[in-house]
Amino acid sequence: MAAYFYVGNSRRPTNAGAWRLRDERGSTGVLRRYRNKDITLSLPEGKTLRDIKWFSVWCDEFAVNFGDVTIPKNLEFPRPQKIAPLSGVHGVSSDNVVIVDAQTLLVPNFSYDGEAPDAKFWVGRGAKPSPHGIRIPDENGKETPLRKYDRKTIVLTLPAELTVFDIGHFGVWCEAFTVDFGHVRIPEGIVVPPSLKMLGVSPQSKLNCEVLFDDLAFEVRWAVAGESVVVQLVAKLARSPRISAILSPFAERVSMAERMRQTLR
């Protein structure tokens, strides 16, 4: 039978006026047999879940709907979530931590004095850190004691199959002396995107940075996780408490960065 994945915005599933999806391998051919398999499908270019009302397995040959699911109008889309900042002893501090996806944490402007003998990034179940937690590799993938940080923005990846849905807190913990240097709660029921690893894609946790104006240390920093992009603007401003930028998809507007430099002068 000629069965395919379809999405559409009609009242009921049909292939008339609907969009046929490529399968998880990018093929447009007839669907093969599946048995308890997790797959990831992409919508047609330019389409989002707000453009469709249903997803179906549809047989073109006999015009039969093999099964469908309705996309609710009030669907809460997974997106990066900002939680509390770190604050504690040994100079531990940060801006609000961002949960980028189920396995990626972005810690803006992280500071730590580096003087403790065995400080580690730490997660675990429950509201507070304990010796039963799990150490998290630093932004370079190392599990060695943390060095000194001075308002550095870092991206951390939870190891193996661990996700934010499995933990209740994140922080800095001295493993040798079992001391909490500062932590934040991970809210229960948080809705964030799946990680690329969960989708079978090699994760990209690199923090990118572009200097726009040296005199004011004006930088744009960004990290990519799937279709989500977390952007941070950083600058040393003496007079104005506010900083802004305009993002444009048009190549001819690349000169906007130059206009921003002129404005900051």
mmCIF file of C-alpha atoms in Angstrom:
data_model
loop_
_atom_site.group_PDB
_atom_site.id
_atom_site.type_symbol
_atom_site.label_atom_id
_atom_site.label_comp_id
_atom_site.label_asym_id
_atom_site.label_seq_id
_atom_site.Cartn_x
_atom_site.Cartn_y
_atom_site.Cartn_z
ATOM 1 C CA MET A 1 0.000 0.000 0.000
ATOM 2 C CA ALA A 2 1.124 3.558 -0.731
ATOM 3 C CA ALA A 3 1.242 4.989 2.809
ATOM 4 C CA TYR A 4 2.962 8.299 3.604
ATOM 5 C CA PHE A 5 3.319 10.835 6.418
ATOM 6 C CA TYR A 6 1.083 13.868 5.852
ATOM 7 C CA VAL A 7 0.300 17.112 7.677
ATOM 8 C CA GLY A 8 -2.428 19.607 6.813
ATOM 9 C CA ASN A 9 -4.751 22.361 7.970
ATOM 10 C CA SER A 10 -8.078 20.999 6.739
ATOM 11 C CA ARG A 11 -10.781 19.928 9.182
ATOM 12 C CA ARG A 12 -10.018 16.233 8.658
ATOM 13 C CA PRO A 13 -6.972 14.335 7.393
ATOM 14 C CA THR A 14 -6.764 13.988 3.611
ATOM 15 C CA ASN A 15 -4.002 14.186 1.034
ATOM 16 C CA ALA A 16 -5.846 16.911 -0.882
ATOM 17 C CA GLY A 17 -4.081 20.197 -0.241
ATOM 18 C CA ALA A 18 -1.934 18.608 2.466
ATOM 19 C CA TRP A 19 1.859 18.356 2.714
ATOM 20 C CA ARG A 20 3.616 15.032 2.387
ATOM 21 C CA LEU A 21 6.591 14.695 4.741
ATOM 22 C CA ARG A 22 9.911 13.034 4.133
ATOM 23 C CA ASP A 23 10.596 10.123 6.461
ATOM 24 C CA GLU A 24 13.352 10.173 9.093
ATOM 25 C CA ARG A 25 15.940 9.301 6.419
ATOM 26 C CA GLY A 26 14.846 12.099 4.086
ATOM 27 C CA SER A 27 13.094 9.745 1.656
ATOM 28 C CA THR A 28 9.831 10.612 -0.121
ATOM 29 C CA GLY A 29 9.101 6.975 -0.924
ATOM 30 C CA VAL A 30 6.370 4.713 0.413
ATOM 31 C CA LEU A 31 6.701 4.073 4.147
ATOM 32 C CA ARG A 32 8.405 0.878 5.160
ATOM 33 C CA ARG A 33 7.489 -1.212 8.193
ATOM 34 C CA TYR A 34 8.037 0.341 11.651
ATOM 35 C CA ARG A 35 7.902 -1.437 15.012
ATOM 36 C CA ASN A 36 8.212 0.653 18.208
ATOM 37 C CA LYS A 37 10.691 2.980 16.526
ATOM 38 C CA ASP A 38 11.410 6.574 17.586
ATOM 39 C CA ILE A 39 11.688 8.851 14.545
ATOM 40 C CA THR A 40 12.168 12.578 13.931
ATOM 41 C CA LEU A 41 10.340 14.291 11.059
ATOM 42 C CA SER A 42 10.741 17.821 9.719
ATOM 43 C CA LEU A 43 7.908 19.996 8.456
ATOM 44 C CA PRO A 44 8.139 21.483 4.958
ATOM 45 C CA GLU A 45 10.326 24.559 4.677
ATOM 46 C CA GLY A 46 8.625 27.634 6.091
ATOM 47 C CA LYS A 47 5.969 25.642 7.966
ATOM 48 C CA THR A 48 5.604 25.386 11.750
ATOM 49 C CA LEU A 49 3.167 23.576 14.013
ATOM 50 C CA ARG A 50 1.053 26.735 14.016
ATOM 51 C CA ASP A 51 0.364 26.145 10.304
ATOM 52 C CA ILE A 52 -1.055 22.644 10.685
ATOM 53 C CA LYS A 53 -4.041 21.030 12.418
ATOM 54 C CA TRP A 54 -3.175 17.366 12.137
ATOM 55 C CA PHE A 55 -0.504 14.755 11.410
ATOM 56 C CA SER A 56 -1.481 11.514 9.695
ATOM 57 C CA VAL A 57 -0.310 8.284 8.132
ATOM 58 C CA TRP A 58 -2.341 8.346 4.899
ATOM 59 C CA CYS A 59 -2.734 5.760 2.160
ATOM 60 C CA ASP A 60 -2.791 7.450 -1.251
ATOM 61 C CA GLU A 61 -3.736 4.247 -3.049
ATOM 62 C CA PHE A 62 -7.043 3.711 -1.216
ATOM 63 C CA ALA A 63 -7.586 7.222 0.258
ATOM 64 C CA VAL A 64 -7.596 5.809 3.799
ATOM 65 C CA ASN A 65 -6.420 7.459 7.011
ATOM 66 C CA PHE A 66 -4.343 4.872 8.898
ATOM 67 C CA GLY A 67 -4.107 7.045 12.006
ATOM 68 C CA ASP A 68 -3.777 10.689 12.954
ATOM 69 C CA VAL A 69 -3.121 13.089 15.786
ATOM 70 C CA THR A 70 -4.635 16.565 16.201
ATOM 71 C CA ILE A 71 -2.340 19.544 16.853
ATOM 72 C CA PRO A 72 -4.067 21.688 19.538
ATOM 73 C CA LYS A 73 -4.378 25.423 18.932
ATOM 74 C CA ASN A 74 -3.099 26.174 22.427
ATOM 75 C CA LEU A 75 -0.143 23.781 22.193
ATOM 76 C CA GLU A 76 2.716 24.937 24.428
ATOM 77 C CA PHE A 77 5.761 24.788 22.198
ATOM 78 C CA PRO A 78 9.015 23.632 23.799
ATOM 79 C CA ARG A 79 11.478 26.527 24.008
ATOM 80 C CA PRO A 80 14.559 27.476 26.037
ATOM 81 C CA GLN A 81 13.629 28.489 29.580
ATOM 82 C CA LYS A 82 15.346 31.039 31.813
ATOM 83 C CA ILE A 83 15.573 30.110 35.510
ATOM 84 C CA ALA A 84 17.289 31.687 38.541
ATOM 85 C CA PRO A 85 20.914 32.920 38.706
ATOM 86 C CA LEU A 86 23.658 31.185 40.680
ATOM 87 C CA SER A 87 24.710 32.864 43.917
ATOM 88 C CA GLY A 88 26.826 31.466 46.733
ATOM 89 C CA VAL A 89 30.218 31.241 48.410
ATOM 90 C CA HIS A 90 33.683 31.421 46.840
ATOM 91 C CA GLY A 91 32.432 34.153 44.527
ATOM 92 C CA VAL A 92 29.994 31.849 42.723
ATOM 93 C CA SER A 93 27.541 33.960 40.720
ATOM 94 C CA SER A 94 25.929 34.218 37.296
ATOM 95 C CA ASP A 95 23.082 35.804 35.420
ATOM 96 C CA ASN A 96 19.901 33.770 35.016
ATOM 97 C CA VAL A 97 20.759 30.240 33.897
ATOM 98 C CA VAL A 98 19.133 29.203 30.605
ATOM 99 C CA ILE A 99 17.942 25.647 29.986
ATOM 100 C CA VAL A 100 18.506 25.558 26.231
ATOM 101 C CA ASP A 101 17.207 22.030 25.734
ATOM 102 C CA ALA A 102 16.799 18.806 27.678
ATOM 103 C CA GLN A 103 20.564 18.315 27.997
ATOM 104 C CA THR A 104 22.105 21.768 27.545
ATOM 105 C CA LEU A 105 22.593 24.544 30.111
ATOM 106 C CA LEU A 106 23.831 28.029 29.278
ATOM 107 C CA VAL A 107 25.341 29.885 32.261
ATOM 108 C CA PRO A 108 25.802 33.593 31.431
ATOM 109 C CA ASN A 109 28.524 35.631 33.148
ATOM 110 C CA PHE A 110 29.604 32.823 35.489
ATOM 111 C CA SER A 111 32.123 33.687 38.218
ATOM 112 C CA TYR A 112 34.000 31.548 40.750
ATOM 113 C CA ASP A 113 37.214 32.437 42.637
ATOM 114 C CA GLY A 114 38.905 29.095 41.873
ATOM 115 C CA GLU A 115 40.295 28.731 45.401
ATOM 116 C CA ALA A 116 38.502 25.540 46.498
ATOM 117 C CA PRO A 117 40.365 22.250 45.984
ATOM 118 C CA ASP A 118 37.636 20.167 44.373
ATOM 119 C CA ALA A 119 34.770 22.285 42.990
ATOM 120 C CA LYS A 120 32.680 20.706 40.227
ATOM 121 C CA PHE A 121 29.552 21.525 38.276
ATOM 122 C CA TRP A 122 26.952 19.327 39.950
ATOM 123 C CA VAL A 123 23.379 18.095 39.418
ATOM 124 C CA GLY A 124 21.114 15.676 41.228
ATOM 125 C CA ARG A 125 17.620 14.757 42.270
ATOM 126 C CA GLY A 126 15.779 16.784 44.874
ATOM 127 C CA ALA A 127 15.897 20.464 45.727
ATOM 128 C CA LYS A 128 19.425 20.644 47.171
ATOM 129 C CA PRO A 129 22.883 19.234 46.276
ATOM 130 C CA SER A 130 24.196 16.191 48.131
ATOM 131 C CA PRO A 131 27.093 13.724 47.827
ATOM 132 C CA HIS A 132 24.737 11.505 45.809
ATOM 133 C CA GLY A 133 24.708 13.949 42.879
ATOM 134 C CA ILE A 134 26.443 13.709 39.512
ATOM 135 C CA ARG A 135 29.399 15.790 38.350
ATOM 136 C CA ILE A 136 28.971 17.615 35.052
ATOM 137 C CA PRO A 137 31.891 18.157 32.650
ATOM 138 C CA ASP A 138 32.908 21.794 32.209
ATOM 139 C CA GLU A 139 32.539 23.707 28.940
ATOM 140 C CA ASN A 140 35.639 21.903 27.621
ATOM 141 C CA GLY A 141 34.350 18.436 28.505
ATOM 142 C CA LYS A 142 36.694 18.043 31.507
ATOM 143 C CA GLU A 143 35.764 16.797 34.989
ATOM 144 C CA THR A 144 38.817 18.255 36.737
ATOM 145 C CA PRO A 145 38.367 20.776 39.608
ATOM 146 C CA LEU A 146 37.052 24.084 38.321
ATOM 147 C CA ARG A 147 39.507 26.884 37.646
ATOM 148 C CA LYS A 148 38.815 30.558 38.263
ATOM 149 C CA TYR A 149 36.033 32.149 36.187
ATOM 150 C CA ASP A 150 35.422 35.865 35.851
ATOM 151 C CA ARG A 151 32.010 36.611 34.308
ATOM 152 C CA LYS A 152 32.453 34.002 31.596
ATOM 153 C CA THR A 153 29.468 32.685 29.649
ATOM 154 C CA ILE A 154 29.650 28.899 29.303
ATOM 155 C CA VAL A 155 27.610 26.057 27.802
ATOM 156 C CA LEU A 156 27.375 22.755 29.692
ATOM 157 C CA THR A 157 26.048 19.420 28.427
ATOM 158 C CA LEU A 158 24.538 16.774 30.682
ATOM 159 C CA PRO A 159 26.337 13.432 30.256
ATOM 160 C CA ALA A 160 25.065 10.235 28.641
ATOM 161 C CA GLU A 161 21.255 9.953 28.723
ATOM 162 C CA LEU A 162 20.766 12.319 31.673
ATOM 163 C CA THR A 163 18.231 15.112 31.045
ATOM 164 C CA VAL A 164 16.864 18.083 32.965
ATOM 165 C CA PHE A 165 13.706 16.018 33.519
ATOM 166 C CA ASP A 166 15.783 13.667 35.714
ATOM 167 C CA ILE A 167 17.242 16.322 38.039
ATOM 168 C CA GLY A 168 16.014 18.889 40.552
ATOM 169 C CA HIS A 169 18.975 21.241 40.844
ATOM 170 C CA PHE A 170 22.195 22.470 39.225
ATOM 171 C CA GLY A 171 25.129 24.176 40.898
ATOM 172 C CA VAL A 172 28.746 24.165 42.039
ATOM 173 C CA TRP A 173 29.706 21.560 44.643
ATOM 174 C CA CYS A 174 32.968 20.815 46.453
ATOM 175 C CA GLU A 175 33.231 17.070 46.146
ATOM 176 C CA ALA A 176 36.129 16.665 48.588
ATOM 177 C CA PHE A 177 34.474 18.547 51.465
ATOM 178 C CA THR A 178 30.799 18.044 50.463
ATOM 179 C CA VAL A 179 30.019 21.776 50.450
ATOM 180 C CA ASP A 180 27.401 23.551 48.355
ATOM 181 C CA PHE A 181 28.924 26.660 46.733
ATOM 182 C CA GLY A 182 25.630 27.762 45.170
ATOM 183 C CA HIS A 183 22.827 26.130 43.206
ATOM 184 C CA VAL A 184 19.545 26.767 41.375
ATOM 185 C CA ARG A 185 16.365 24.713 41.290
ATOM 186 C CA ILE A 186 15.242 23.032 38.072
ATOM 187 C CA PRO A 187 11.460 23.612 37.898
ATOM 188 C CA GLU A 188 9.266 20.535 37.728
ATOM 189 C CA GLY A 189 7.317 20.033 34.519
ATOM 190 C CA ILE A 190 9.551 22.386 32.545
ATOM 191 C CA VAL A 191 8.848 22.339 28.792
ATOM 192 C CA VAL A 192 12.043 22.596 26.740
ATOM 193 C CA PRO A 193 13.114 21.157 23.362
ATOM 194 C CA PRO A 194 14.708 17.713 23.168
ATOM 195 C CA SER A 195 18.467 17.719 22.816
ATOM 196 C CA LEU A 196 20.101 16.954 19.482
ATOM 197 C CA LYS A 197 21.522 13.783 21.020
ATOM 198 C CA MET A 198 17.980 12.639 21.829
ATOM 199 C CA LEU A 199 17.061 13.266 18.189
ATOM 200 C CA GLY A 200 20.032 11.241 16.953
ATOM 201 C CA VAL A 201 22.009 14.311 15.834
ATOM 202 C CA SER A 202 25.520 15.178 16.975
ATOM 203 C CA PRO A 203 25.054 17.947 19.563
ATOM 204 C CA GLN A 204 26.559 21.389 19.095
ATOM 205 C CA SER A 205 27.193 23.054 22.443
ATOM 206 C CA LYS A 206 29.866 25.498 21.316
ATOM 207 C CA LEU A 207 29.402 29.074 22.416
ATOM 208 C CA ASN A 208 30.043 31.423 19.502
ATOM 209 C CA CYS A 209 31.215 34.989 19.915
ATOM 210 C CA GLU A 210 31.652 37.999 17.622
ATOM 211 C CA VAL A 211 33.180 41.317 18.757
ATOM 212 C CA LEU A 212 31.278 44.243 17.244
ATOM 213 C CA PHE A 213 33.039 47.150 18.932
ATOM 214 C CA ASP A 214 36.338 46.722 20.806
ATOM 215 C CA ASP A 215 36.295 50.033 22.709
ATOM 216 C CA LEU A 216 33.150 49.084 24.625
ATOM 217 C CA ALA A 217 33.834 45.331 24.650
ATOM 218 C CA PHE A 218 30.550 44.983 22.731
ATOM 219 C CA GLU A 219 30.042 41.319 21.833
ATOM 220 C CA VAL A 220 27.227 39.153 20.549
ATOM 221 C CA ARG A 221 27.332 35.581 21.872
ATOM 222 C CA TRP A 222 25.147 32.721 20.722
ATOM 223 C CA ALA A 223 24.670 28.995 21.185
ATOM 224 C CA VAL A 224 22.728 26.682 18.879
ATOM 225 C CA ALA A 225 20.579 23.741 19.944
ATOM 226 C CA GLY A 226 18.503 22.286 17.141
ATOM 227 C CA GLU A 227 16.244 25.037 15.836
ATOM 228 C CA SER A 228 16.739 27.145 18.970
ATOM 229 C CA VAL A 229 19.343 29.919 19.148
ATOM 230 C CA VAL A 230 20.172 31.631 22.447
ATOM 231 C CA VAL A 231 21.645 35.110 21.879
ATOM 232 C CA GLN A 232 23.367 37.304 24.454
ATOM 233 C CA LEU A 233 24.607 40.898 24.034
ATOM 234 C CA VAL A 234 27.500 42.014 26.255
ATOM 235 C CA ALA A 235 29.101 45.464 26.604
ATOM 236 C CA LYS A 236 30.670 47.807 29.138
ATOM 237 C CA LEU A 237 28.315 50.791 29.281
ATOM 238 C CA ALA A 238 28.941 53.734 31.586
ATOM 239 C CA ARG A 239 25.949 55.953 30.795
ATOM 240 C CA SER A 240 23.174 53.893 29.250
ATOM 241 C CA PRO A 241 21.628 50.913 31.100
ATOM 242 C CA ARG A 242 20.242 49.487 27.904
ATOM 243 C CA ILE A 243 21.645 47.670 24.871
ATOM 244 C CA SER A 244 19.816 46.378 21.797
ATOM 245 C CA ALA A 245 20.277 44.897 18.345
ATOM 246 C CA ILE A 246 18.215 44.119 15.248
ATOM 247 C CA LEU A 247 18.376 40.657 13.702
ATOM 248 C CA SER A 248 17.729 40.514 9.959
ATOM 249 C CA PRO A 249 17.523 37.562 7.554
ATOM 250 C CA PHE A 250 18.566 39.760 4.627
ATOM 251 C CA ALA A 251 22.174 39.662 3.483
ATOM 252 C CA GLU A 252 22.095 43.275 2.280
ATOM 253 C CA ARG A 253 21.510 44.395 5.873
ATOM 254 C CA VAL A 254 24.718 42.964 7.245
ATOM 255 C CA SER A 255 25.933 46.555 7.542
ATOM 256 C CA MET A 256 23.635 46.860 10.584
ATOM 257 C CA ALA A 257 26.600 45.858 12.741
ATOM 258 C CA GLU A 258 28.468 48.906 11.456
ATOM 259 C CA ARG A 259 25.477 51.111 12.260
ATOM 260 C CA MET A 260 25.476 49.719 15.791
ATOM 261 C CA ARG A 261 29.153 50.567 16.152
ATOM 262 C CA GLN A 262 28.439 54.130 15.031
ATOM 263 C CA THR A 263 25.533 54.408 17.481
ATOM 264 C CA LEU A 264 27.643 53.201 20.406
ATOM 265 C CA ARG A 265 30.307 55.793 19.596
#
